[in-house]
mmCIF file of C-alpha atoms in Angstrom:
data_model
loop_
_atom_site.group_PDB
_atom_site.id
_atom_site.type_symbol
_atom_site.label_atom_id
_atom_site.label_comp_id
_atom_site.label_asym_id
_atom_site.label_seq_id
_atom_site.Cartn_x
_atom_site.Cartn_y
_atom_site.Cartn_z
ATOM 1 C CA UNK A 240 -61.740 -50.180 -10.325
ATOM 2 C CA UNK A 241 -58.388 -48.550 -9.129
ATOM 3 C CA UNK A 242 -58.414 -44.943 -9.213
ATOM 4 C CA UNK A 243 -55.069 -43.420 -10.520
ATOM 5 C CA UNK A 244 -52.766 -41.746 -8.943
ATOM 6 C CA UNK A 245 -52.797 -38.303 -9.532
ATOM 7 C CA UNK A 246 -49.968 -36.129 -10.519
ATOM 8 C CA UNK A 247 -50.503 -33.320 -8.714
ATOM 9 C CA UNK A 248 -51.482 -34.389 -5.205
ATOM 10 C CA UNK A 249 -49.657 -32.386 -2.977
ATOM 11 C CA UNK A 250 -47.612 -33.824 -0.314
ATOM 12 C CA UNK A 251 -47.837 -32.932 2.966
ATOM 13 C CA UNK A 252 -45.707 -30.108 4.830
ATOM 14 C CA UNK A 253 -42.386 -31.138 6.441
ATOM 15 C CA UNK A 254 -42.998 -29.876 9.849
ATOM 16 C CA UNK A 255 -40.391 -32.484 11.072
ATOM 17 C CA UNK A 256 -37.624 -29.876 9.143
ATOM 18 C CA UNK A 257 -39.338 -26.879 10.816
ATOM 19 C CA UNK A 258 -38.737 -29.137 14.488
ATOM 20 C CA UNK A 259 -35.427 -29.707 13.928
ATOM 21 C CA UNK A 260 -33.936 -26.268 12.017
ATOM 22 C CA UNK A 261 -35.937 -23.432 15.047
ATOM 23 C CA UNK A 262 -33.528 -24.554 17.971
ATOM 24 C CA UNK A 263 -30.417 -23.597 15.463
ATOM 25 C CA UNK A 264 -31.938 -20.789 13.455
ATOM 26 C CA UNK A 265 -32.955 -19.494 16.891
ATOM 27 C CA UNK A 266 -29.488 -19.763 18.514
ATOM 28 C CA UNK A 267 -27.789 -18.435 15.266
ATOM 29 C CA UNK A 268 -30.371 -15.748 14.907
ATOM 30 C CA UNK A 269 -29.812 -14.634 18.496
ATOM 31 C CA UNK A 270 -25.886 -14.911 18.650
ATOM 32 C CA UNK A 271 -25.283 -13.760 15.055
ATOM 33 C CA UNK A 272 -28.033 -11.853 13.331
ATOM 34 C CA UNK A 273 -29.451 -9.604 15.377
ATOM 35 C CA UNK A 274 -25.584 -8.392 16.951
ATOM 36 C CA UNK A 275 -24.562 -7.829 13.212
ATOM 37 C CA UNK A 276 -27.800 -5.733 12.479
ATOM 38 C CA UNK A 277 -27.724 -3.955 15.766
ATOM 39 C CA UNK A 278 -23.528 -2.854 15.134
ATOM 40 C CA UNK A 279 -24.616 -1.770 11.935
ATOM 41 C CA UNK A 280 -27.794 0.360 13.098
ATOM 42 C CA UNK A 281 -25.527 1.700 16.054
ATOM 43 C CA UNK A 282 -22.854 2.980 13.566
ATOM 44 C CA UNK A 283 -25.745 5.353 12.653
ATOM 45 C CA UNK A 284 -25.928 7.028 15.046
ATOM 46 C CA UNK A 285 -23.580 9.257 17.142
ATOM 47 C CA UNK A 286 -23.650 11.066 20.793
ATOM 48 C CA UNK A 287 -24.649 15.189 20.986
ATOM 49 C CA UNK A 288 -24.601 16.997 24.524
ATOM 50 C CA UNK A 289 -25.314 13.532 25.671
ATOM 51 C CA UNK A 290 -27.868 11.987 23.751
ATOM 52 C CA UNK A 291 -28.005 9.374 21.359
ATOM 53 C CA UNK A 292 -28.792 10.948 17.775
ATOM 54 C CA UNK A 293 -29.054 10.172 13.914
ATOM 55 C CA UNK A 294 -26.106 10.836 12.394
ATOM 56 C CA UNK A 295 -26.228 9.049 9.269
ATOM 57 C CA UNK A 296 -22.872 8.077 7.278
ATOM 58 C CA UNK A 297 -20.984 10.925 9.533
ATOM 59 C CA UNK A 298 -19.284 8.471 11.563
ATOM 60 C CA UNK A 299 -18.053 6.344 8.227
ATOM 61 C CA UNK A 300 -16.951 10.203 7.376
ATOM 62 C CA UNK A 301 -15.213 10.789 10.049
ATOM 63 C CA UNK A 302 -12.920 7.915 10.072
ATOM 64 C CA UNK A 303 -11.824 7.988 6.945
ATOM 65 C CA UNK A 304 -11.437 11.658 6.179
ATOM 66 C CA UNK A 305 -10.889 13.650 9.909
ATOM 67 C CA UNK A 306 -7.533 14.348 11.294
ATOM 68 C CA UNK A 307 -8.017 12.743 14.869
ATOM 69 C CA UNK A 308 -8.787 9.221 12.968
ATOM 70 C CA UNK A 309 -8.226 9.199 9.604
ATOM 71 C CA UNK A 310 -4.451 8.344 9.940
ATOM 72 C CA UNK A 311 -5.294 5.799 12.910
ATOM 73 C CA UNK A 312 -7.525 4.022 10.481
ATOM 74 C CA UNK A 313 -5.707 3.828 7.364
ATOM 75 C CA UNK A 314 -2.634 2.765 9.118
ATOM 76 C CA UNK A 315 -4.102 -0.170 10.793
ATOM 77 C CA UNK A 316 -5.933 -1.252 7.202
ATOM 78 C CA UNK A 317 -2.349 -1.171 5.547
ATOM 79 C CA UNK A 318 -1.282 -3.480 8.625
ATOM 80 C CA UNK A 319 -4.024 -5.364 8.303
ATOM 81 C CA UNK A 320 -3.170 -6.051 4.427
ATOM 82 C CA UNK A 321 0.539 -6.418 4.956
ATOM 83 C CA UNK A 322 -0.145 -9.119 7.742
ATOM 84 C CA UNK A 323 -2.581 -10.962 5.085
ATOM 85 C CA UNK A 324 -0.566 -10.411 2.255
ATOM 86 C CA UNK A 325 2.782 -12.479 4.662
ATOM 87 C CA UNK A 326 0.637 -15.036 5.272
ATOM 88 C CA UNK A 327 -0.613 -15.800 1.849
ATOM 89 C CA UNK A 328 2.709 -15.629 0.259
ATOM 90 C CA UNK A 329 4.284 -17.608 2.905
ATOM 91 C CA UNK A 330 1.991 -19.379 5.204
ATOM 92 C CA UNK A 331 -0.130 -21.026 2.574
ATOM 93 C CA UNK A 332 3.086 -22.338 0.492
ATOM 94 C CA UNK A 333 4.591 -23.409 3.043
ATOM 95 C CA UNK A 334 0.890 -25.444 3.949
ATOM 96 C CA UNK A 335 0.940 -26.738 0.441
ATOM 97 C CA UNK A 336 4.516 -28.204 0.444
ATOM 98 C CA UNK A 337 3.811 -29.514 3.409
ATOM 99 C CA UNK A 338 0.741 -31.553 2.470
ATOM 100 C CA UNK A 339 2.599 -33.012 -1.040
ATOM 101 C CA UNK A 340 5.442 -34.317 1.505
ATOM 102 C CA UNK A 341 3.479 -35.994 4.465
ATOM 103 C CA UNK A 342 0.933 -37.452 1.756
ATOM 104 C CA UNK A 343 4.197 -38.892 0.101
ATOM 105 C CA UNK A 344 3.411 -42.923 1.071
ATOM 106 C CA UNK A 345 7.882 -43.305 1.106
ATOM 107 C CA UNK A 346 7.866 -41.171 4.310
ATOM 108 C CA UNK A 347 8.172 -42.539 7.186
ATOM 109 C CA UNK A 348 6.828 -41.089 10.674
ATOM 110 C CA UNK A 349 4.473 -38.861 8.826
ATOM 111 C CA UNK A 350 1.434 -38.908 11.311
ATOM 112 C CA UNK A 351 4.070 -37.568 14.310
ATOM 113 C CA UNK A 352 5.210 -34.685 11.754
ATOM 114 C CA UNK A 353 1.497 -34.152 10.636
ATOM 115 C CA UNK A 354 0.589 -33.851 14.574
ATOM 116 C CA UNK A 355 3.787 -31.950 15.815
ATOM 117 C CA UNK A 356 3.144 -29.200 12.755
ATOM 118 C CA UNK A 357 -0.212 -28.864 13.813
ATOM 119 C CA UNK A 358 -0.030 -28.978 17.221
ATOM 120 C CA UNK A 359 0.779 -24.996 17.832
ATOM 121 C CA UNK A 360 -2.701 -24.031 16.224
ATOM 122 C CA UNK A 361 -4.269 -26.001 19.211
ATOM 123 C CA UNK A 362 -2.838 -23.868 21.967
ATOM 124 C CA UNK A 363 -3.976 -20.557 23.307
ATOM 125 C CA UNK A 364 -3.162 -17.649 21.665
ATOM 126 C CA UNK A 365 -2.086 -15.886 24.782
ATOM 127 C CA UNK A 366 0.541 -18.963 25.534
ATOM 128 C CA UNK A 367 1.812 -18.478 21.986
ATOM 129 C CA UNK A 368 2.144 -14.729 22.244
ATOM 130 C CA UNK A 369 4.079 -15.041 26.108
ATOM 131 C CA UNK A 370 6.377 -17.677 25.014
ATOM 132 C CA UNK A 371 7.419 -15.965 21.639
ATOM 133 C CA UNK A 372 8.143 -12.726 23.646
ATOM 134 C CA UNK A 373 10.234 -14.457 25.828
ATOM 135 C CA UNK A 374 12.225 -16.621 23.360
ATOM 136 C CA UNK A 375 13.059 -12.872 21.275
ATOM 137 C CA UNK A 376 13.793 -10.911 24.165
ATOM 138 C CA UNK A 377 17.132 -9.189 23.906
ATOM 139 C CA UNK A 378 17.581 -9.248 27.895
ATOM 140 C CA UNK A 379 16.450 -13.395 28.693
ATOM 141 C CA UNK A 380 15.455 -14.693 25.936
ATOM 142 C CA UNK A 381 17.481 -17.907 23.792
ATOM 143 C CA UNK A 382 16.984 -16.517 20.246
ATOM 144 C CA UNK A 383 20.330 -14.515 20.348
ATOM 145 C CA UNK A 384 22.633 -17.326 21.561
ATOM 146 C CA UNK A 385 21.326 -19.450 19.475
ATOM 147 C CA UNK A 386 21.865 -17.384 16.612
ATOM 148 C CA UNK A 387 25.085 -17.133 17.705
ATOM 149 C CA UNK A 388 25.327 -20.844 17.910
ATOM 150 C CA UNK A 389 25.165 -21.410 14.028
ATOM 151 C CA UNK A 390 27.181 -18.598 12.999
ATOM 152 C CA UNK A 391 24.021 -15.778 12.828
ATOM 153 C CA UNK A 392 24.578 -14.175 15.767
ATOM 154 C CA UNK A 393 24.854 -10.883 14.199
ATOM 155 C CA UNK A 394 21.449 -11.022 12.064
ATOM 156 C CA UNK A 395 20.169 -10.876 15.964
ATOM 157 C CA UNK A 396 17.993 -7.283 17.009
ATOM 158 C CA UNK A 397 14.966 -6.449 19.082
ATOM 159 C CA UNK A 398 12.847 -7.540 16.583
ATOM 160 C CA UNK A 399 9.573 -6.690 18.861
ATOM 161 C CA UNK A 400 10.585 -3.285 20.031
ATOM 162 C CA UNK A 401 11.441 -1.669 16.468
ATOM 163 C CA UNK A 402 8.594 -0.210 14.148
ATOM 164 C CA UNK A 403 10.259 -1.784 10.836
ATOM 165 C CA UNK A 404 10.187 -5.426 12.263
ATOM 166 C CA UNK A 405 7.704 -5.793 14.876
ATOM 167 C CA UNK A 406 4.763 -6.296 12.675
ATOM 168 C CA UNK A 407 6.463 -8.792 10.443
ATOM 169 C CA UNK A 408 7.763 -10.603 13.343
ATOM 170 C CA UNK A 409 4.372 -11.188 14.765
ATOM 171 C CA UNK A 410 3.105 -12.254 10.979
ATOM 172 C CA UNK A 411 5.833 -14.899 11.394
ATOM 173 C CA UNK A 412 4.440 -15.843 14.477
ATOM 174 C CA UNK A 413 1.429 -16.468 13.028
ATOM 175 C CA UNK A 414 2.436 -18.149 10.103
ATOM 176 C CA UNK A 415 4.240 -20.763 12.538
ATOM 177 C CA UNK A 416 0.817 -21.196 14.792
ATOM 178 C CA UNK A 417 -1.741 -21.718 12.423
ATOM 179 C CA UNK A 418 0.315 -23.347 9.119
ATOM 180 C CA UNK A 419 -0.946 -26.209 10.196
ATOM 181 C CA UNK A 420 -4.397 -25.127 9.444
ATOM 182 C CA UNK A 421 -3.884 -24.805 5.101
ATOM 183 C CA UNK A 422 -1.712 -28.232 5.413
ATOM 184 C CA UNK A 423 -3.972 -30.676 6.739
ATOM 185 C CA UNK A 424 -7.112 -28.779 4.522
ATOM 186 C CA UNK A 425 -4.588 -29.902 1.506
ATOM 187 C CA UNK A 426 -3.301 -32.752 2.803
ATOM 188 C CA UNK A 427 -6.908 -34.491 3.282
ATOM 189 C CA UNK A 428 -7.596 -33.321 -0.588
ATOM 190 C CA UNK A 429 -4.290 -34.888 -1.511
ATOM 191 C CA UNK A 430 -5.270 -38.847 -0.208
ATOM 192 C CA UNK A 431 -8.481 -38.013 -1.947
ATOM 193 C CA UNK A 432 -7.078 -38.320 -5.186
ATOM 194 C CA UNK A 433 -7.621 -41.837 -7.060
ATOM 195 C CA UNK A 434 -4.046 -43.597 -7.283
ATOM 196 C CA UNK A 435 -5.264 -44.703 -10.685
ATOM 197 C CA UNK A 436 -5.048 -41.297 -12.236
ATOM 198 C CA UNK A 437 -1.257 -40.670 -10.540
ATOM 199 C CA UNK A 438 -0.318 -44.171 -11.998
ATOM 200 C CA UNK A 439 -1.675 -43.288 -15.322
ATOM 201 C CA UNK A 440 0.759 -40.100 -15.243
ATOM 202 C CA UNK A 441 3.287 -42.268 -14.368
ATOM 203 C CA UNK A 442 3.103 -44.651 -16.906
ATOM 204 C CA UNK A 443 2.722 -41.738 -19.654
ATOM 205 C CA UNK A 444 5.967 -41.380 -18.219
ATOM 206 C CA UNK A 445 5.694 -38.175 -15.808
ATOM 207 C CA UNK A 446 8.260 -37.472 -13.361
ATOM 208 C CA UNK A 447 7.076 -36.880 -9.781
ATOM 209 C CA UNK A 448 7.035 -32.927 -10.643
ATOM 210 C CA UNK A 449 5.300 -33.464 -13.687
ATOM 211 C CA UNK A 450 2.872 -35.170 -11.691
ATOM 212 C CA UNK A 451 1.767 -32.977 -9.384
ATOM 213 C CA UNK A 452 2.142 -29.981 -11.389
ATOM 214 C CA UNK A 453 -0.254 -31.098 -14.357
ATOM 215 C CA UNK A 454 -2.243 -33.796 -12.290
ATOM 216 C CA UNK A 455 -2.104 -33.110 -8.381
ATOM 217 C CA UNK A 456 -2.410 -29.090 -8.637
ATOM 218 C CA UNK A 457 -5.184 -28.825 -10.652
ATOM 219 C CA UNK A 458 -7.359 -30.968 -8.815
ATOM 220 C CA UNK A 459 -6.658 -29.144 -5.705
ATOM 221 C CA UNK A 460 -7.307 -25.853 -6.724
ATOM 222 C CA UNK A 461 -10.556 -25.507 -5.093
ATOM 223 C CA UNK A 462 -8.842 -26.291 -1.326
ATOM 224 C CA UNK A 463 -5.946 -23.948 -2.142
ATOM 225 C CA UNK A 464 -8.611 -21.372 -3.230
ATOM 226 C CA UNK A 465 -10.904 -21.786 -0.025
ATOM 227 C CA UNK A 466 -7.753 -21.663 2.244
ATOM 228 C CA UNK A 467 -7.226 -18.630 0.602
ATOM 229 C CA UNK A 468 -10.626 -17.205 1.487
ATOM 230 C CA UNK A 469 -10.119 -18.632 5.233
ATOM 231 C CA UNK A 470 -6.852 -17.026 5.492
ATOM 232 C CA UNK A 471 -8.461 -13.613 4.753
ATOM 233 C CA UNK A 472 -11.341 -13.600 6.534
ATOM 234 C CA UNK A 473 -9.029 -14.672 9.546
ATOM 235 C CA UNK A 474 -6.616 -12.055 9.271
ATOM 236 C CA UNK A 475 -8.736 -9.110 8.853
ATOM 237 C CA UNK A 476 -10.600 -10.466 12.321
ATOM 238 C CA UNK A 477 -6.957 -10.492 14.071
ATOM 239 C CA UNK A 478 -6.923 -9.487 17.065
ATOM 240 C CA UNK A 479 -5.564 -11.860 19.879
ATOM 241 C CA UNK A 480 -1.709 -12.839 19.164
ATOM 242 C CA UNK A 481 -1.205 -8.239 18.721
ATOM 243 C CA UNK A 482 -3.177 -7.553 21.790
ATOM 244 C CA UNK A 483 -1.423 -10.746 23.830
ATOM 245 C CA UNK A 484 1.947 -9.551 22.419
ATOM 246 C CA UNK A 485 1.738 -5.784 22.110
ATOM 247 C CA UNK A 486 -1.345 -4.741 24.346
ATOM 248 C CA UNK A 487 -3.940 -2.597 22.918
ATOM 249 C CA UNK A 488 -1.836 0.241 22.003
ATOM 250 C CA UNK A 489 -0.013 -1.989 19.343
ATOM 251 C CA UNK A 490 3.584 -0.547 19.918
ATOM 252 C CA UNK A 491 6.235 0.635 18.966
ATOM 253 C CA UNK A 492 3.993 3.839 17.927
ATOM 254 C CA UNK A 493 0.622 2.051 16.428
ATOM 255 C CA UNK A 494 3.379 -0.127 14.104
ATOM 256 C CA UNK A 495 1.456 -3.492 14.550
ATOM 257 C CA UNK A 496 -1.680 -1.778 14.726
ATOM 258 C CA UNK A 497 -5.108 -4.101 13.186
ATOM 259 C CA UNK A 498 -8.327 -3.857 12.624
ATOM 260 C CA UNK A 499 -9.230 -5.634 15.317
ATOM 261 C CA UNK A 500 -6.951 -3.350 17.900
ATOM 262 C CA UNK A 501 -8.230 -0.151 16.426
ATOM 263 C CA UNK A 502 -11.863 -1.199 17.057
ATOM 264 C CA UNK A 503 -10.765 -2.594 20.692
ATOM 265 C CA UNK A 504 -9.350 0.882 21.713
ATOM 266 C CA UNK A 505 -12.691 2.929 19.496
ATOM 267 C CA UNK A 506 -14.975 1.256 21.419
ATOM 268 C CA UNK A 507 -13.794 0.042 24.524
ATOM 269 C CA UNK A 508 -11.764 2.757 25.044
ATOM 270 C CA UNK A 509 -7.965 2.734 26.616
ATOM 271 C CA UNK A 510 -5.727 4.613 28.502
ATOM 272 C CA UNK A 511 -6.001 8.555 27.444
ATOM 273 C CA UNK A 512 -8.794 7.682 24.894
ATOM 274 C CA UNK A 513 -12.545 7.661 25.661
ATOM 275 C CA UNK A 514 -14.638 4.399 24.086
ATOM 276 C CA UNK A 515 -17.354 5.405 21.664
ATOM 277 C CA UNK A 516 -19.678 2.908 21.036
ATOM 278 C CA UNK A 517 -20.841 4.935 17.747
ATOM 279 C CA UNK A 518 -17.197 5.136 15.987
ATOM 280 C CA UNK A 519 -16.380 1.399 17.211
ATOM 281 C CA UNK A 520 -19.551 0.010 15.499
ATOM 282 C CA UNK A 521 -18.868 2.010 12.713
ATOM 283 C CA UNK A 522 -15.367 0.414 12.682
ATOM 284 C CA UNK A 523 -16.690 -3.288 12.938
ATOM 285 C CA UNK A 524 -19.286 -1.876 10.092
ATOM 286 C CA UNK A 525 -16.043 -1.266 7.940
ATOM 287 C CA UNK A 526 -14.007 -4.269 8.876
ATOM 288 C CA UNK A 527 -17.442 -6.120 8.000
ATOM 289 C CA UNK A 528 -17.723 -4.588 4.323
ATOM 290 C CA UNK A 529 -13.829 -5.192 4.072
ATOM 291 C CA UNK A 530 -15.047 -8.690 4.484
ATOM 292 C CA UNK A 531 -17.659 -8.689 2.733
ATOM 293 C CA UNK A 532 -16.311 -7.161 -0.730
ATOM 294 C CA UNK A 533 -13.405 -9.441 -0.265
ATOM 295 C CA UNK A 534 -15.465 -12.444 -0.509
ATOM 296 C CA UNK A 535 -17.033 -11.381 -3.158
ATOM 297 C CA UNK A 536 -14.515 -10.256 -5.409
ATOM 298 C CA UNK A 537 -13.192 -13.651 -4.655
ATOM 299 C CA UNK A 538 -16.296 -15.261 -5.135
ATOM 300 C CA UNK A 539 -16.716 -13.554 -8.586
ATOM 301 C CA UNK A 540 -13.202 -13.423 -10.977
ATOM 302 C CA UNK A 541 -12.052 -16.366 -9.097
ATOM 303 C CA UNK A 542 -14.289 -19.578 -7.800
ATOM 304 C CA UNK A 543 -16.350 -19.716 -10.172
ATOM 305 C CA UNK A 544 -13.707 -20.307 -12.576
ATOM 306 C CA UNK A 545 -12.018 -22.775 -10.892
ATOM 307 C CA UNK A 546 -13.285 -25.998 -12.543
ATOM 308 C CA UNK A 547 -14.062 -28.957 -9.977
ATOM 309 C CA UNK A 548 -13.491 -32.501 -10.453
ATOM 310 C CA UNK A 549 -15.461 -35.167 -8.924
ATOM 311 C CA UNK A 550 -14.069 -39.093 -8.423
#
C-alpha cells in the first residue's frame, strides 16, 4: 500500500544559497558595513590632552551650533542643496526630453546622438574638471571668442573666479557630464512601452502631446521618480568635479563649498587646518542621515504612491 505524502515534511536546508551568498555578504560586510558602523562609533568620540575619549553627541553639537564650524557647515549644506536643487530642475528635464526624442522611431542617427550625449559621463572626472577650466578661462580659454562669435560676447565674465557664479557654473558642468545618466534610465523605459497602447491613443485620436502626456508620462513615473532618488543621493556625495576644479578649499571664499569638501578638509586636514578624525566622522555621520531621511521622506509621501504598471 502507498503511504501518502505528508503535508508537512520539511524540506531540507538550502546550504547551496548559504555557498553562494558568504563570498558577497563577506566582501560587502567588510567594505561596507563595518566602515559605516565604525564612522559612526568614531563620531562619538573626541580627542582630550591627547587621548581618545567619549564624547557623546558633542561633536554633532559642535558643528552645528559653535562659531569655528557652525557657519562652515551650514554653508556647504545650502551648497549642497542648491547644487541638487540645479540639477533636478534642469538636468533631469533635460534627461527626459531627451529620451521622448531619441525613442522617436522618425529620427534618424539616434544611436550616434544617444552615444555622443552619453559619452561625457564615461570620462574621468578630473579630465572633465581640467578641460572646463580651460575652455572658461578669461586669459586662454575659447568661451569668450566664441561668445563673441554669435553676438554674446558681452554676457562673457570669470564665471569660476566670482562667488555669485562659480557654484552654478560647476552645477552646469555637471548637468552636461552626467545628463546622460537620467536619459538613457528613461529612454530604456520609453521602448518598453507596448506600441499597442500608443496606437490605441492614436486612434482615439490623440495628438503626439496628448500622447505622451496622458499615456507615456504616467507609465514612466516610477524611472523619473528613481532618477530622482539617484540624483540626490549623488549630489549630496559630491565631491570630485569641486575638488578637481576648485581644490579643497572650494574658492572663491568657501562659495562652492560641499559636503563632501567640508568632510575632506575636517578630516584630512588642509593647509592652516588640522584633520580631526572625530569631527570628520561626525560629518560623514551627518551627510549619512542627510541621506538617509532623504530617502525616506521620498520613500514615504512619494513611491509608494506612484502606481506601477506591468505589460
Amino acid at each position: 500500500m502507498i503511504q501518502p505524502k505528508h503535508q508537512d515534511e520539511k524540506k531540507p536546508f538550502p546550504w547551496h544559497l548559504i555557498v553562494f551568498l558568504t563570498p558577497a555578504l563577506l566582501i560587502y560586510g567588510t567594505f561596507s558595513v563595518y566602515p559605516l558602523l565604525d564612522t559612526l562609533f568614531l563620531s562619538l568620540f573626541g580627542t582630550q590632552q591627547g587621548q581618545s575619549t567619549f564624547v557623546g553627541l558633542q561633536n554633532f553639537i559642535t558643528l552645528v551650533t559653535d562659531d569655528n564650524w557652525s557657519q562652515a557647515f551650514w554653508n556647504a549644506l545650502i551648497n549642497n542643496f542648491k547644487f541638487f536643487a540645479i540639477h533636478m530642475l534642469i538636468q533631469n528635464p533635460i534627461g527626459l526630453l531627451l529620451a521622448v526624442l531619441l525613442s522617436s522611431p522618425k529620427l534618424r542617427l539616434s544611436g550616434t546622438y544617444r552615444t555622443l550625449i552619453f559619452m561625457p559621463t564615461m570620462l574621468s572626472v578630473v579630465i572633465i574638471g581640467f578641460v572646463w577650466q580651460l575652455l572658461l578661462s578669461p586669459i586662454w580659454g575659447i568661451s569668450e571668442n566664441f561668445l563673441y562669435s554669435i553676438g554674446l560676447g558681452h554676457y562673457f565674465d570669470a564665471w569660476l573666479g566670482k562667488e555669485g557664479s562659480a557654484l552654478i557654473t560647476l552645477s552646469f558642468i555637471s548637468v552636461w557630464q552626467f545628463v546622460g545618466i537620467p536619459m538613457m534610465l528613461i529612454y530604456a523605459t520609453l521602448l518598453n512601452i507596448p506600441d499597442d497602447i500608443v496606437d490605441a491613443g492614436v486612434v482615439d485620436g490623440a495628438n503626439p502631446l496628448q500622447t505622451f502626456w496622458y499615456i507615456k508620462l504616467p507609465l514612466i513615473l516610477p524611472t523619473i521618480a528613481m532618477v530622482s532618488i539617484l540624483t540626490f543621493v549623488a549630489n549630496f556625495n559630491a565631491f570630485e568635479l569641486i575638488y578637481a576644479v576648485k581644490g579643497a578649499l572650494a574658492g572663491p571664499n568657501f562659495s562652492t563649498d560641499l559636503m563632501g569638501t567640508f568632510f575632506y578638509r575636517t578630516f584630512f586636514g588642509f593647509q592652516l587646518q588640522q584633520g580631526s578624525a572625530s569631527m570628520g566622522a561626525a560629518v560623514a555621520t551627518l551627510m549619512f542621515l542627510i541621506i538617509l531621511v532623504g530617502v525616506m521622506l521620498f520613500l514615504f509621501f512619494i513611491q509608494r504612491r506612484i502606481q506601477r504598471f506591468q505589460f
